[in-house]
CSV table of C-alpha atoms and ligand atoms in Angstrom, one decimal:
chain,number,residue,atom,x,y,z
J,265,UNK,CA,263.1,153.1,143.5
J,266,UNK,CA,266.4,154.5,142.2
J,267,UNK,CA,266.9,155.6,138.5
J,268,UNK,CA,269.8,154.2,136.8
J,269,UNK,CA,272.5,157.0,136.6
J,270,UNK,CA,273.3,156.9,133.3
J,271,UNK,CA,270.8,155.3,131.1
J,272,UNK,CA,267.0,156.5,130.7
J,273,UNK,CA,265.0,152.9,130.8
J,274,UNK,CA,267.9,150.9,132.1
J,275,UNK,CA,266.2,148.4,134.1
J,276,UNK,CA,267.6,148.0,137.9
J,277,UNK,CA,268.2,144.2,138.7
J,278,UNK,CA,268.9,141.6,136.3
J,279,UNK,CA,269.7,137.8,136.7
J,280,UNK,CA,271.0,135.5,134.0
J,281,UNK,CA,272.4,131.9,133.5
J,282,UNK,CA,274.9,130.4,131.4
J,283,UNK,CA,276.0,126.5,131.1
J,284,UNK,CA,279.4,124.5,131.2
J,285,UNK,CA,280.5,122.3,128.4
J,286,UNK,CA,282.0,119.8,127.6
J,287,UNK,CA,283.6,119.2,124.0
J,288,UNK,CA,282.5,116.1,122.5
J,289,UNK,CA,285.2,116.0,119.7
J,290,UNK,CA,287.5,118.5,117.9
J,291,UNK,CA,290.2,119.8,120.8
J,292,UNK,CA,292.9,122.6,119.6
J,293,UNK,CA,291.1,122.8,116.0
J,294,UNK,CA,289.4,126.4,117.0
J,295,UNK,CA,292.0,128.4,116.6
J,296,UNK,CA,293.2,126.6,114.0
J,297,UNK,CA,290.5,127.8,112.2
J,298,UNK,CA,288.8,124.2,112.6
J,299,UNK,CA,286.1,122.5,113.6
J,300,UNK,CA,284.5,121.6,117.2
J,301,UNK,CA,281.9,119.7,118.5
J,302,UNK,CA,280.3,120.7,121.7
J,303,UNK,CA,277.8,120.5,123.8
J,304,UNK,CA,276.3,122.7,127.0
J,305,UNK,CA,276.1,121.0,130.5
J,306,UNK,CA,273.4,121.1,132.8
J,307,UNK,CA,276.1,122.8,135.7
J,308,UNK,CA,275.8,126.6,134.9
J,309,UNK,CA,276.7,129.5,136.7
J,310,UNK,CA,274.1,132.2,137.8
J,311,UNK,CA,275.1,136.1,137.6
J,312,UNK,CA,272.7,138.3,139.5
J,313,UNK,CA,273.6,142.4,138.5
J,314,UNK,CA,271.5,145.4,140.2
J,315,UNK,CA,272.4,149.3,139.5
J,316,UNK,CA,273.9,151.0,141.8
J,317,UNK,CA,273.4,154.7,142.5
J,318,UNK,CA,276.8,155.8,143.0
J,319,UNK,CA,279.8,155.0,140.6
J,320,UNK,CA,281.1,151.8,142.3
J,321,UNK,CA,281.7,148.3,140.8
J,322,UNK,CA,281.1,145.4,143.5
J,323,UNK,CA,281.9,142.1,142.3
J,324,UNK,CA,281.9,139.1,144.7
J,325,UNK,CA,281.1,135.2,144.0
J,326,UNK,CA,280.0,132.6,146.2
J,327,UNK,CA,282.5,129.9,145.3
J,328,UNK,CA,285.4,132.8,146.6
J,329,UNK,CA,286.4,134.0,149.6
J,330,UNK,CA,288.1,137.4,148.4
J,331,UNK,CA,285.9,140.1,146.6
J,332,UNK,CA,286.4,143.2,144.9
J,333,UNK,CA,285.4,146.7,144.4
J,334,UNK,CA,286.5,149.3,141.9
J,335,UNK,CA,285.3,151.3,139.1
J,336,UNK,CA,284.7,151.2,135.6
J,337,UNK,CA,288.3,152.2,134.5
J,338,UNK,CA,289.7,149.9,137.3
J,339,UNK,CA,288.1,146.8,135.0
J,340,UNK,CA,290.4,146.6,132.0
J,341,UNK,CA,293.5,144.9,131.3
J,342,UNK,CA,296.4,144.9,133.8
J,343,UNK,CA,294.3,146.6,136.5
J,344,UNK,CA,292.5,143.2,137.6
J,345,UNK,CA,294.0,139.4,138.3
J,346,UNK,CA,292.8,136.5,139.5
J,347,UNK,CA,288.8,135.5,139.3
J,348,UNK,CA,287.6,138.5,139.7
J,349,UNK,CA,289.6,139.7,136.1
J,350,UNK,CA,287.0,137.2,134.1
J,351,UNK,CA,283.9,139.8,135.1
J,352,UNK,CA,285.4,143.0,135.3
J,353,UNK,CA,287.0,141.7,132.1
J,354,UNK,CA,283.2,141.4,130.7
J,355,UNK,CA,282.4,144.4,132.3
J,356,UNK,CA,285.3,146.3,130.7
J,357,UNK,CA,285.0,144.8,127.3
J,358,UNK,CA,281.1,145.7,127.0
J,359,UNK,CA,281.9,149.2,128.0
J,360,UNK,CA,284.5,149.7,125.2
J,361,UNK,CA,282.3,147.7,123.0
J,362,UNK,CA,279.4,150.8,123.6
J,363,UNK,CA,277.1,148.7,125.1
J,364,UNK,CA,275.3,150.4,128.6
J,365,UNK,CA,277.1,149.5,131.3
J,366,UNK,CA,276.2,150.9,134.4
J,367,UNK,CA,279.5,152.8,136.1
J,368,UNK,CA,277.7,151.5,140.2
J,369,UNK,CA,276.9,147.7,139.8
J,370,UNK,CA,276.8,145.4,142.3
J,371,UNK,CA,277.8,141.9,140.4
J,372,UNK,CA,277.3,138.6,142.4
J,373,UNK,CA,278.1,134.7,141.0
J,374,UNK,CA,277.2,131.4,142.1
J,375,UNK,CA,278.0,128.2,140.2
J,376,UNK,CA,277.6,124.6,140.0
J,377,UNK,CA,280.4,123.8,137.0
J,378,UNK,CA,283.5,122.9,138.5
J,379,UNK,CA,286.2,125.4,138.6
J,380,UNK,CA,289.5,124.6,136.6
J,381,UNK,CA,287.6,121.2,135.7
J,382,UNK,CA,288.3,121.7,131.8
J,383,UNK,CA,284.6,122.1,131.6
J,384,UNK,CA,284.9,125.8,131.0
J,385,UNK,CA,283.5,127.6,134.1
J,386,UNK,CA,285.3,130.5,132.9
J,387,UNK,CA,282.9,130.9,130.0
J,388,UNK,CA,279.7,130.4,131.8
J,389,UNK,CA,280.9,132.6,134.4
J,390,UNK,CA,281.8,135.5,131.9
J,391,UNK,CA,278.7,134.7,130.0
J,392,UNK,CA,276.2,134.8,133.0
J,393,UNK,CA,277.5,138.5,133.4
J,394,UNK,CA,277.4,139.4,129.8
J,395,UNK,CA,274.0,138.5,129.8
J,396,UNK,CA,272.7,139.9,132.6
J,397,UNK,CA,274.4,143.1,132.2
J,398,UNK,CA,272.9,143.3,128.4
J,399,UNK,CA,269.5,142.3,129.7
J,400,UNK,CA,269.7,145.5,131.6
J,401,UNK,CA,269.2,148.0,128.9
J,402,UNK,CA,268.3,146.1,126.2
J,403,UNK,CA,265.3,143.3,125.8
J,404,UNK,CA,266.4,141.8,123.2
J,405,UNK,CA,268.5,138.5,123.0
J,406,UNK,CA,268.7,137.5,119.4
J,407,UNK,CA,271.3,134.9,118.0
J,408,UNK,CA,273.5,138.2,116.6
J,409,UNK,CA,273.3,139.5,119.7
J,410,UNK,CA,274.5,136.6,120.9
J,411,UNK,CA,277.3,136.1,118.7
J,412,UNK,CA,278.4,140.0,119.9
J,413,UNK,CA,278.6,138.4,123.0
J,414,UNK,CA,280.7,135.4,122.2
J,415,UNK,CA,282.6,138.0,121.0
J,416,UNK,CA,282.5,140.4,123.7
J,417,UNK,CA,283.5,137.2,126.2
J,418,UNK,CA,286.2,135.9,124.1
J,419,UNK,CA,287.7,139.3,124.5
J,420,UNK,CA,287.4,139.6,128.2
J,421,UNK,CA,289.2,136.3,128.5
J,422,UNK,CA,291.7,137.2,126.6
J,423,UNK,CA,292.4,140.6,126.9
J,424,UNK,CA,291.8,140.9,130.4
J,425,UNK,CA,292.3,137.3,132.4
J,426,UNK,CA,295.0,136.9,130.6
J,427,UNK,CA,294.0,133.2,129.2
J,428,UNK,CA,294.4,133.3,125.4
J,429,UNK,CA,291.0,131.6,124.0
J,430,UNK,CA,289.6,130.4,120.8
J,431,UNK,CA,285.9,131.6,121.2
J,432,UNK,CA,285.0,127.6,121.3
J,433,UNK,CA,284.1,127.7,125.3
J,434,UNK,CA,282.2,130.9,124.4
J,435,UNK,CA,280.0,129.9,121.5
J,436,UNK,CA,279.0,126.8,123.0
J,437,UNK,CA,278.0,128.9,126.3
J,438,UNK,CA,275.4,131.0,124.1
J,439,UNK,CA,274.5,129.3,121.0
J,440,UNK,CA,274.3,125.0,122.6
J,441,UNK,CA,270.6,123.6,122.0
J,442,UNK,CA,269.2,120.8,124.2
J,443,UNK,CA,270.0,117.6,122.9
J,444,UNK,CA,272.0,118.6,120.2
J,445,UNK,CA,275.7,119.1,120.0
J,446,UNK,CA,276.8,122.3,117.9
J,447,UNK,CA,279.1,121.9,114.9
J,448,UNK,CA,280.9,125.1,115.2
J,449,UNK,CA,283.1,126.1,112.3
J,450,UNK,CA,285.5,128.4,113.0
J,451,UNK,CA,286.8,129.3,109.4
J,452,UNK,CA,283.8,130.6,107.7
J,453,UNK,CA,282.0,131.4,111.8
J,454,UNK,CA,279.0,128.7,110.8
J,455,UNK,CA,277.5,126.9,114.1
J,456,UNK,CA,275.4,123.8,113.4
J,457,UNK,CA,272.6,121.9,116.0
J,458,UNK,CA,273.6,118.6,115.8
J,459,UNK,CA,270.5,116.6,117.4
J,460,UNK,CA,272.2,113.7,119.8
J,461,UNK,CA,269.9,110.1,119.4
J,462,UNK,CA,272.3,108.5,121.9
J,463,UNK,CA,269.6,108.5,125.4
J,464,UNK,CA,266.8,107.1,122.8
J,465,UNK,CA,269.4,104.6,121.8
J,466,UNK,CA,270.3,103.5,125.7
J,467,UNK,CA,273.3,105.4,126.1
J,468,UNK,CA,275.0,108.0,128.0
J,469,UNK,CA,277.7,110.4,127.9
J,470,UNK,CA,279.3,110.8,131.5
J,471,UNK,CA,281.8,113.4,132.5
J,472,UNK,CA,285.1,111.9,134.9
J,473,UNK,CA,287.1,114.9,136.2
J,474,UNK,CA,290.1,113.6,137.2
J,475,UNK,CA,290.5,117.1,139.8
J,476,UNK,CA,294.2,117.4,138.7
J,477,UNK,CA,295.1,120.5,136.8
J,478,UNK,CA,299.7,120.5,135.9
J,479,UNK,CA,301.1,123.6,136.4
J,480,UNK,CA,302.0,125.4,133.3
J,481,UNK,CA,298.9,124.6,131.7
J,482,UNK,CA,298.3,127.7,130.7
J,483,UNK,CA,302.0,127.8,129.0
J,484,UNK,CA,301.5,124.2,127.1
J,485,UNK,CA,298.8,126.1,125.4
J,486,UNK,CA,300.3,128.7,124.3
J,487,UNK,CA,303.2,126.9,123.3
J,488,UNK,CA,301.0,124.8,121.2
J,489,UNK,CA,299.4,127.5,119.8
J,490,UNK,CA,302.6,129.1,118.7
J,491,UNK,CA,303.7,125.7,117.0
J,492,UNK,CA,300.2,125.5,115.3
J,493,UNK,CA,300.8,129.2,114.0
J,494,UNK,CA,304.6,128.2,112.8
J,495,UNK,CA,303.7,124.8,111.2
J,496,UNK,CA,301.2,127.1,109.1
J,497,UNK,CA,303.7,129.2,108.1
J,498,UNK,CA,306.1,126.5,107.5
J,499,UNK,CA,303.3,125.2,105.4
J,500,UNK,CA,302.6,128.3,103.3
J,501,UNK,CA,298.8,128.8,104.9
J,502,UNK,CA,297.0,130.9,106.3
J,503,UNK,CA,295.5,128.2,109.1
J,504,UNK,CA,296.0,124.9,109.6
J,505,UNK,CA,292.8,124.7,108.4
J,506,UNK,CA,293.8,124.1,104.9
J,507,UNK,CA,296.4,121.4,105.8
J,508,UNK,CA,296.6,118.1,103.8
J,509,UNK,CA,297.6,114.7,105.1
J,510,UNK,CA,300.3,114.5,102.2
J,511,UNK,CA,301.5,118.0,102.7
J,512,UNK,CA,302.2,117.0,106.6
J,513,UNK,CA,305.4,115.4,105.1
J,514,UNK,CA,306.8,118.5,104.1
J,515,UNK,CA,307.6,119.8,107.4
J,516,UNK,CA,310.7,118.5,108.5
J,517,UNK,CA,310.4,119.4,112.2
J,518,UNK,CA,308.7,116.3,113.7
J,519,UNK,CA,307.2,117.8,116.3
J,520,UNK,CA,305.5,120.3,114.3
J,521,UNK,CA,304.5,117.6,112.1
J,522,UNK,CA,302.7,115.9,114.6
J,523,UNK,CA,301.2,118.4,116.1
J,524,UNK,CA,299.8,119.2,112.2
J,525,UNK,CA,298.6,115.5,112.1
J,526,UNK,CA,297.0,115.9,115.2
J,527,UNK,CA,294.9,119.1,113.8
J,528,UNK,CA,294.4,117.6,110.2
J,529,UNK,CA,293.0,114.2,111.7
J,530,UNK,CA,291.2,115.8,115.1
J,531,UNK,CA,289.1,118.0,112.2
J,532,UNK,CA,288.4,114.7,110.2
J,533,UNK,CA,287.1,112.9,112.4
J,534,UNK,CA,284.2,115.6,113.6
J,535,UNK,CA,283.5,115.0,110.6
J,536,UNK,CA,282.7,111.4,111.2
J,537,UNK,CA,281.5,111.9,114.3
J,538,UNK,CA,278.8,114.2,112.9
J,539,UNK,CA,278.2,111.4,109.8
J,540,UNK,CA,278.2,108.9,112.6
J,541,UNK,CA,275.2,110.5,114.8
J,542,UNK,CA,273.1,111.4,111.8
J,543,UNK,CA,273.4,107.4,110.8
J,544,UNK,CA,273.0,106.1,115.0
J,545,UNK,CA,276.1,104.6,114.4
J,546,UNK,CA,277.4,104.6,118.5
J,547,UNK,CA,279.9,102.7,118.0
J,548,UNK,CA,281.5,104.4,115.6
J,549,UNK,CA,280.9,107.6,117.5
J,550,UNK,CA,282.9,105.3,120.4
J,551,UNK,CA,285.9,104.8,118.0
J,552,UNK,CA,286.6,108.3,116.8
J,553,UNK,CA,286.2,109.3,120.6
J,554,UNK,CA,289.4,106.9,121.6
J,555,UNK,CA,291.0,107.6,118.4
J,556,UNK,CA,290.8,111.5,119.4
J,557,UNK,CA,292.2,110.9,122.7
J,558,UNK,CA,295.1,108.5,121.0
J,559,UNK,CA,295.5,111.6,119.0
J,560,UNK,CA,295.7,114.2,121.7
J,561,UNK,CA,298.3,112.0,123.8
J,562,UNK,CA,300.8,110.6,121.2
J,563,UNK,CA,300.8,113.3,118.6
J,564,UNK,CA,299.5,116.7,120.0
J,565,UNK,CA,300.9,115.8,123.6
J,566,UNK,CA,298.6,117.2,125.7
J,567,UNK,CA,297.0,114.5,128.0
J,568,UNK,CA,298.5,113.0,131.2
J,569,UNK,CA,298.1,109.9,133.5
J,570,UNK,CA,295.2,110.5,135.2
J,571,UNK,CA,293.4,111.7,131.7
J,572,UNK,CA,295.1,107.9,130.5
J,573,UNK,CA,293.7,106.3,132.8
J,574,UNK,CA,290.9,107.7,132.8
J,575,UNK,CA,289.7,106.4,129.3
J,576,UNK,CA,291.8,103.5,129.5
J,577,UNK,CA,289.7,102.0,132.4
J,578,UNK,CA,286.6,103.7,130.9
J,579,UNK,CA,286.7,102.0,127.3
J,580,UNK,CA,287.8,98.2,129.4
J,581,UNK,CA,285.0,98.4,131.6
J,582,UNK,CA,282.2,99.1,128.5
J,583,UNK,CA,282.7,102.3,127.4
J,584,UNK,CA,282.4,102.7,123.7
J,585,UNK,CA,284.7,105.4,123.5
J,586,UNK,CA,286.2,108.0,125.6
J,587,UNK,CA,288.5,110.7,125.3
J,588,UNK,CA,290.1,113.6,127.1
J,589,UNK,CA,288.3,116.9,126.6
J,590,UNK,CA,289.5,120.4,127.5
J,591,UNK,CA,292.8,121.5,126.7
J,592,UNK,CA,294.6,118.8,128.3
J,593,UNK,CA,296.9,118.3,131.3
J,594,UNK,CA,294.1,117.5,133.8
J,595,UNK,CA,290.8,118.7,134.0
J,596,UNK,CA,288.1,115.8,132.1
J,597,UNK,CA,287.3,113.1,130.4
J,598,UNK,CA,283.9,112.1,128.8
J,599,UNK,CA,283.0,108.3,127.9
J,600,UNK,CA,279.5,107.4,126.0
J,601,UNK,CA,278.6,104.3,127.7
J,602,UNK,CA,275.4,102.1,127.4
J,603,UNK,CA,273.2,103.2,130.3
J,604,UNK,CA,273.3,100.1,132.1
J,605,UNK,CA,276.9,99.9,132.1
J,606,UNK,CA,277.9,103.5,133.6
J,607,UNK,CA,277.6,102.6,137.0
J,608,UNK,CA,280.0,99.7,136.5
J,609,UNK,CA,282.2,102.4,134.2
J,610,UNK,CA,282.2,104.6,137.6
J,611,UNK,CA,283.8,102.0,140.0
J,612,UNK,CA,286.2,100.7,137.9
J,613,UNK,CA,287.5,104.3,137.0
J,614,UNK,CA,287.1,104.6,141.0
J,615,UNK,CA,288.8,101.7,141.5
J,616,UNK,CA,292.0,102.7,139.5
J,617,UNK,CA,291.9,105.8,140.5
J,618,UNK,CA,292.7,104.6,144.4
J,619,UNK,CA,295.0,101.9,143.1
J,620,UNK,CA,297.5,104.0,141.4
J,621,UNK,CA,297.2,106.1,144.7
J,622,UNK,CA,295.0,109.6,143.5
J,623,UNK,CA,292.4,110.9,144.9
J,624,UNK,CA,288.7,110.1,143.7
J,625,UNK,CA,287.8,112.0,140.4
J,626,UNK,CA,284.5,113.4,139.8
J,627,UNK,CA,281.2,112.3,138.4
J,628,UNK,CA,279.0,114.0,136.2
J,629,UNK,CA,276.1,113.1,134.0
J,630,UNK,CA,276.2,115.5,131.0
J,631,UNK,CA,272.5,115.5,129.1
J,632,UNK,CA,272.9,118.1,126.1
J,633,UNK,CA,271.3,121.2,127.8
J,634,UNK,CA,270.2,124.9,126.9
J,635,UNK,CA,272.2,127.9,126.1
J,636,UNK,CA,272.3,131.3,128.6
J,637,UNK,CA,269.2,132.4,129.3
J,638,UNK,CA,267.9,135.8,131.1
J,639,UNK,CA,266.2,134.7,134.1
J,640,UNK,CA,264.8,137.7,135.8
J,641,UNK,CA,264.8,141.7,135.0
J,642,UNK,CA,263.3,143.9,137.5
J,643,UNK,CA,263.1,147.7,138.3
P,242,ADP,P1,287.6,126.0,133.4
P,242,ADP,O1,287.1,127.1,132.5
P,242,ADP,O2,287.9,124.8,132.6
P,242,ADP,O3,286.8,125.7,134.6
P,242,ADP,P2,289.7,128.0,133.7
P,242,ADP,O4,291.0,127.9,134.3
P,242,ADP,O5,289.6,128.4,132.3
P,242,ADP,O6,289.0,126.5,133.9
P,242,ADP,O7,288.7,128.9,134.6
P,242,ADP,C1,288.6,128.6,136.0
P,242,ADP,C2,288.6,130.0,136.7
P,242,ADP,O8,287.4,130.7,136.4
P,242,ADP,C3,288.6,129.8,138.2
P,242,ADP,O9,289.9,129.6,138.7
P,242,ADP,C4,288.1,131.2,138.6
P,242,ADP,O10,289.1,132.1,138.5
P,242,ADP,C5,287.1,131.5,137.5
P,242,ADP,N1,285.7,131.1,137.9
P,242,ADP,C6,284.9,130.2,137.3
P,242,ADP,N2,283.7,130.1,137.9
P,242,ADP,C7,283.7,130.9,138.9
P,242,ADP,C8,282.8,131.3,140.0
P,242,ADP,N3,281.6,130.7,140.1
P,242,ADP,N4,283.2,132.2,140.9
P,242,ADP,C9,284.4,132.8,140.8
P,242,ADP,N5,285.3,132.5,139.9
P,242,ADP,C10,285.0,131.6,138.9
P,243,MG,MG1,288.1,128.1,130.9
């Protein structure tokens, strides 16, 4: 059996999983200091790490056809791009963090969240490897461990893919429960189970991915991340955080002002959401869904047809709400539909889907699962 190189007791072989998710309600708040509300999915993505005895990194997935090998330095910003940037990323980020990481690992990924699918399969991916790679040389997986991590993966996205992030994806990835959604806070860091009555109640939340994704996706975000930040200023805050309805009307830009009463309104109503589920109030839950995804559309401008239609068809055929959910321009939807009226929800979103000429969308079902786990660590 070979010895890690580095590390005395590093184990040899370790295999870890991290979920999906899918944001119930609370979209551009996070790094607006805001609030969120999401929840992990049962698709995951599965990170399998062993030691190698030499000094080489090998990183290869089994949803790609290119793979990669390099070294430790090699991993870090500007020396990586495409898929392969969100591990080395990890990889890079743990290192400079001073966590063991071994300098020869072979690093191999298989997953079952849909890439580019707004259901964050960048996440689960770079939390798969975080946790594998930390269940390596050190047992322990505590929550502040885990919120390292969160850290740790935020960074790699970041700094190193190249995709600014506001830890939301992340925290969800390691901190979800099952059947409870988790109230993250990101002004004072606070993360909240939130236990979900809806199944017990005869309902459902489904997940349609409309399999479009608009180029420049990555620039609307930023762009409306740079708005957020100047509104703030315009403002006098630190975050849009501490925005006030009336104080909206001080900002004589009108698109910064709607993009403010997006953020003021999006973090009211988790609010009621989370009032909502603690009463069993669905339908109210339903409302603040479609009034989110109003929100997002007219006043933070970042849905598009196919996420329109989407709800649009969802909430006429018996949906109580639905929404966009992601950052926007593509990706998916979620709609919280009696159980005996999902199948019905599906073919009338099929149905409009083919009669406005675009290809099928996805179906998922999207019970409130576990956080990463470590599945296996040998050697
Ligand atoms: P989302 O996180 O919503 O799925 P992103 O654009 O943030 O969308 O991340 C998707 C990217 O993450 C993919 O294009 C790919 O680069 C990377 N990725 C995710 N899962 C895998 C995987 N299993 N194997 C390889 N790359 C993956
Ligand atoms: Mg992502």
């Amino acid at each position: 059996m070979l010895a890690a190189p580095t590390v005395a007791g590093m184990r040899r072989r370790a295999v870890a999983r991290a979920p999906g998710r899918v944001n119930l309600v609370g979209e551009h708040t996070d790094y607006n200091d805001g609030l969120c509300l999401p929840i992990a999915l049962p698709q995951d993505t599965f990170a399998r790490v062993v030691v190698r005895p030499d000094e080489r990194i090998r990183i290869a997935s089994a949803q790609q056809t290119s793979s990669w090998s390099g070294d430790l330095d090699g991993c870090g910003p500007g020396r990586v791009d495409g898929w392969v940037s969100y591990v080395a990323g990890v990889l890079w980020v743990l290192d400079q963090e001073g966590y063991d990481v071994p300098p020869g690992l072979d690093v191999h990924v298989a997953g079952s969240v849909p890439l580019g699918a707004g259901l964050s399969s960048s996440a689960s991916l770079e939390v798969a490897v975080a946790v594998a790679v930390h269940a390596l040389s050190r047992p322990l997986l505590d929550s502040g461990e885990r919120r390292r991590l969160v850290e740790v993966c935020r960074r790699a996205e970041t700094e190193v893919a190249g995709a600014p992030t506001g830890g939301l994806d992340q925290t969800a990835a390691l901190l979800s429960e099952p059947d409870c959604a988790l109230l993250l806070d990101f002004q004072d860091g606070s993360t909240t189970p939130v236990p979900l009555g809806w199944s017990a109640a005869g309902l459902e939340l489904v997940v349609v991915d409309t399999r479009v994704s608009h180029a420049l996706t990555a620039g609307h975000y930023g762009a409306r991340r740079r708005e957020c930040e100047e509104a703030a200023r315009a403002l006098g805050l630190a975050s849009l955080r501490d925005a006030e309805e009336q104080g909206v009307h001080r900002l004589t830009d009108t698109t910064l002002r709607r993009r403010v009463q997006h953020v003021v309104s999006e973090n009211a109503r988790v609010v009621g959401v989370v009032e909502a589920l603690s009463r069993g109030s669905w339908t109210r839950v339903g409302e603040l869904f479609t009034a989110s995804h109003t929100s997002l559309r007219d006043d933070f401008e970042v849905s598009c047809p196919e996420l329109d239609l989407a709800v649009d068809t969802a909430v006429a055929a018996g949906a109580l709400g639905a929404r966009m959910t992601g950052g926007g321009f593509g990706g998916s939807a979620i709609a919280l539909i009696p159980t005996d009226r999902v199948e019905a929800v599906r073919r009338a979103v099929d149905a409009a889907y083919a009669e406005a000429g675009l290809g099928p969308p996805g179906h998922l079902d999207a019970p409130a699962s576990a956080a990463a786990r470590v599945v296996e660590v040998s050697g």
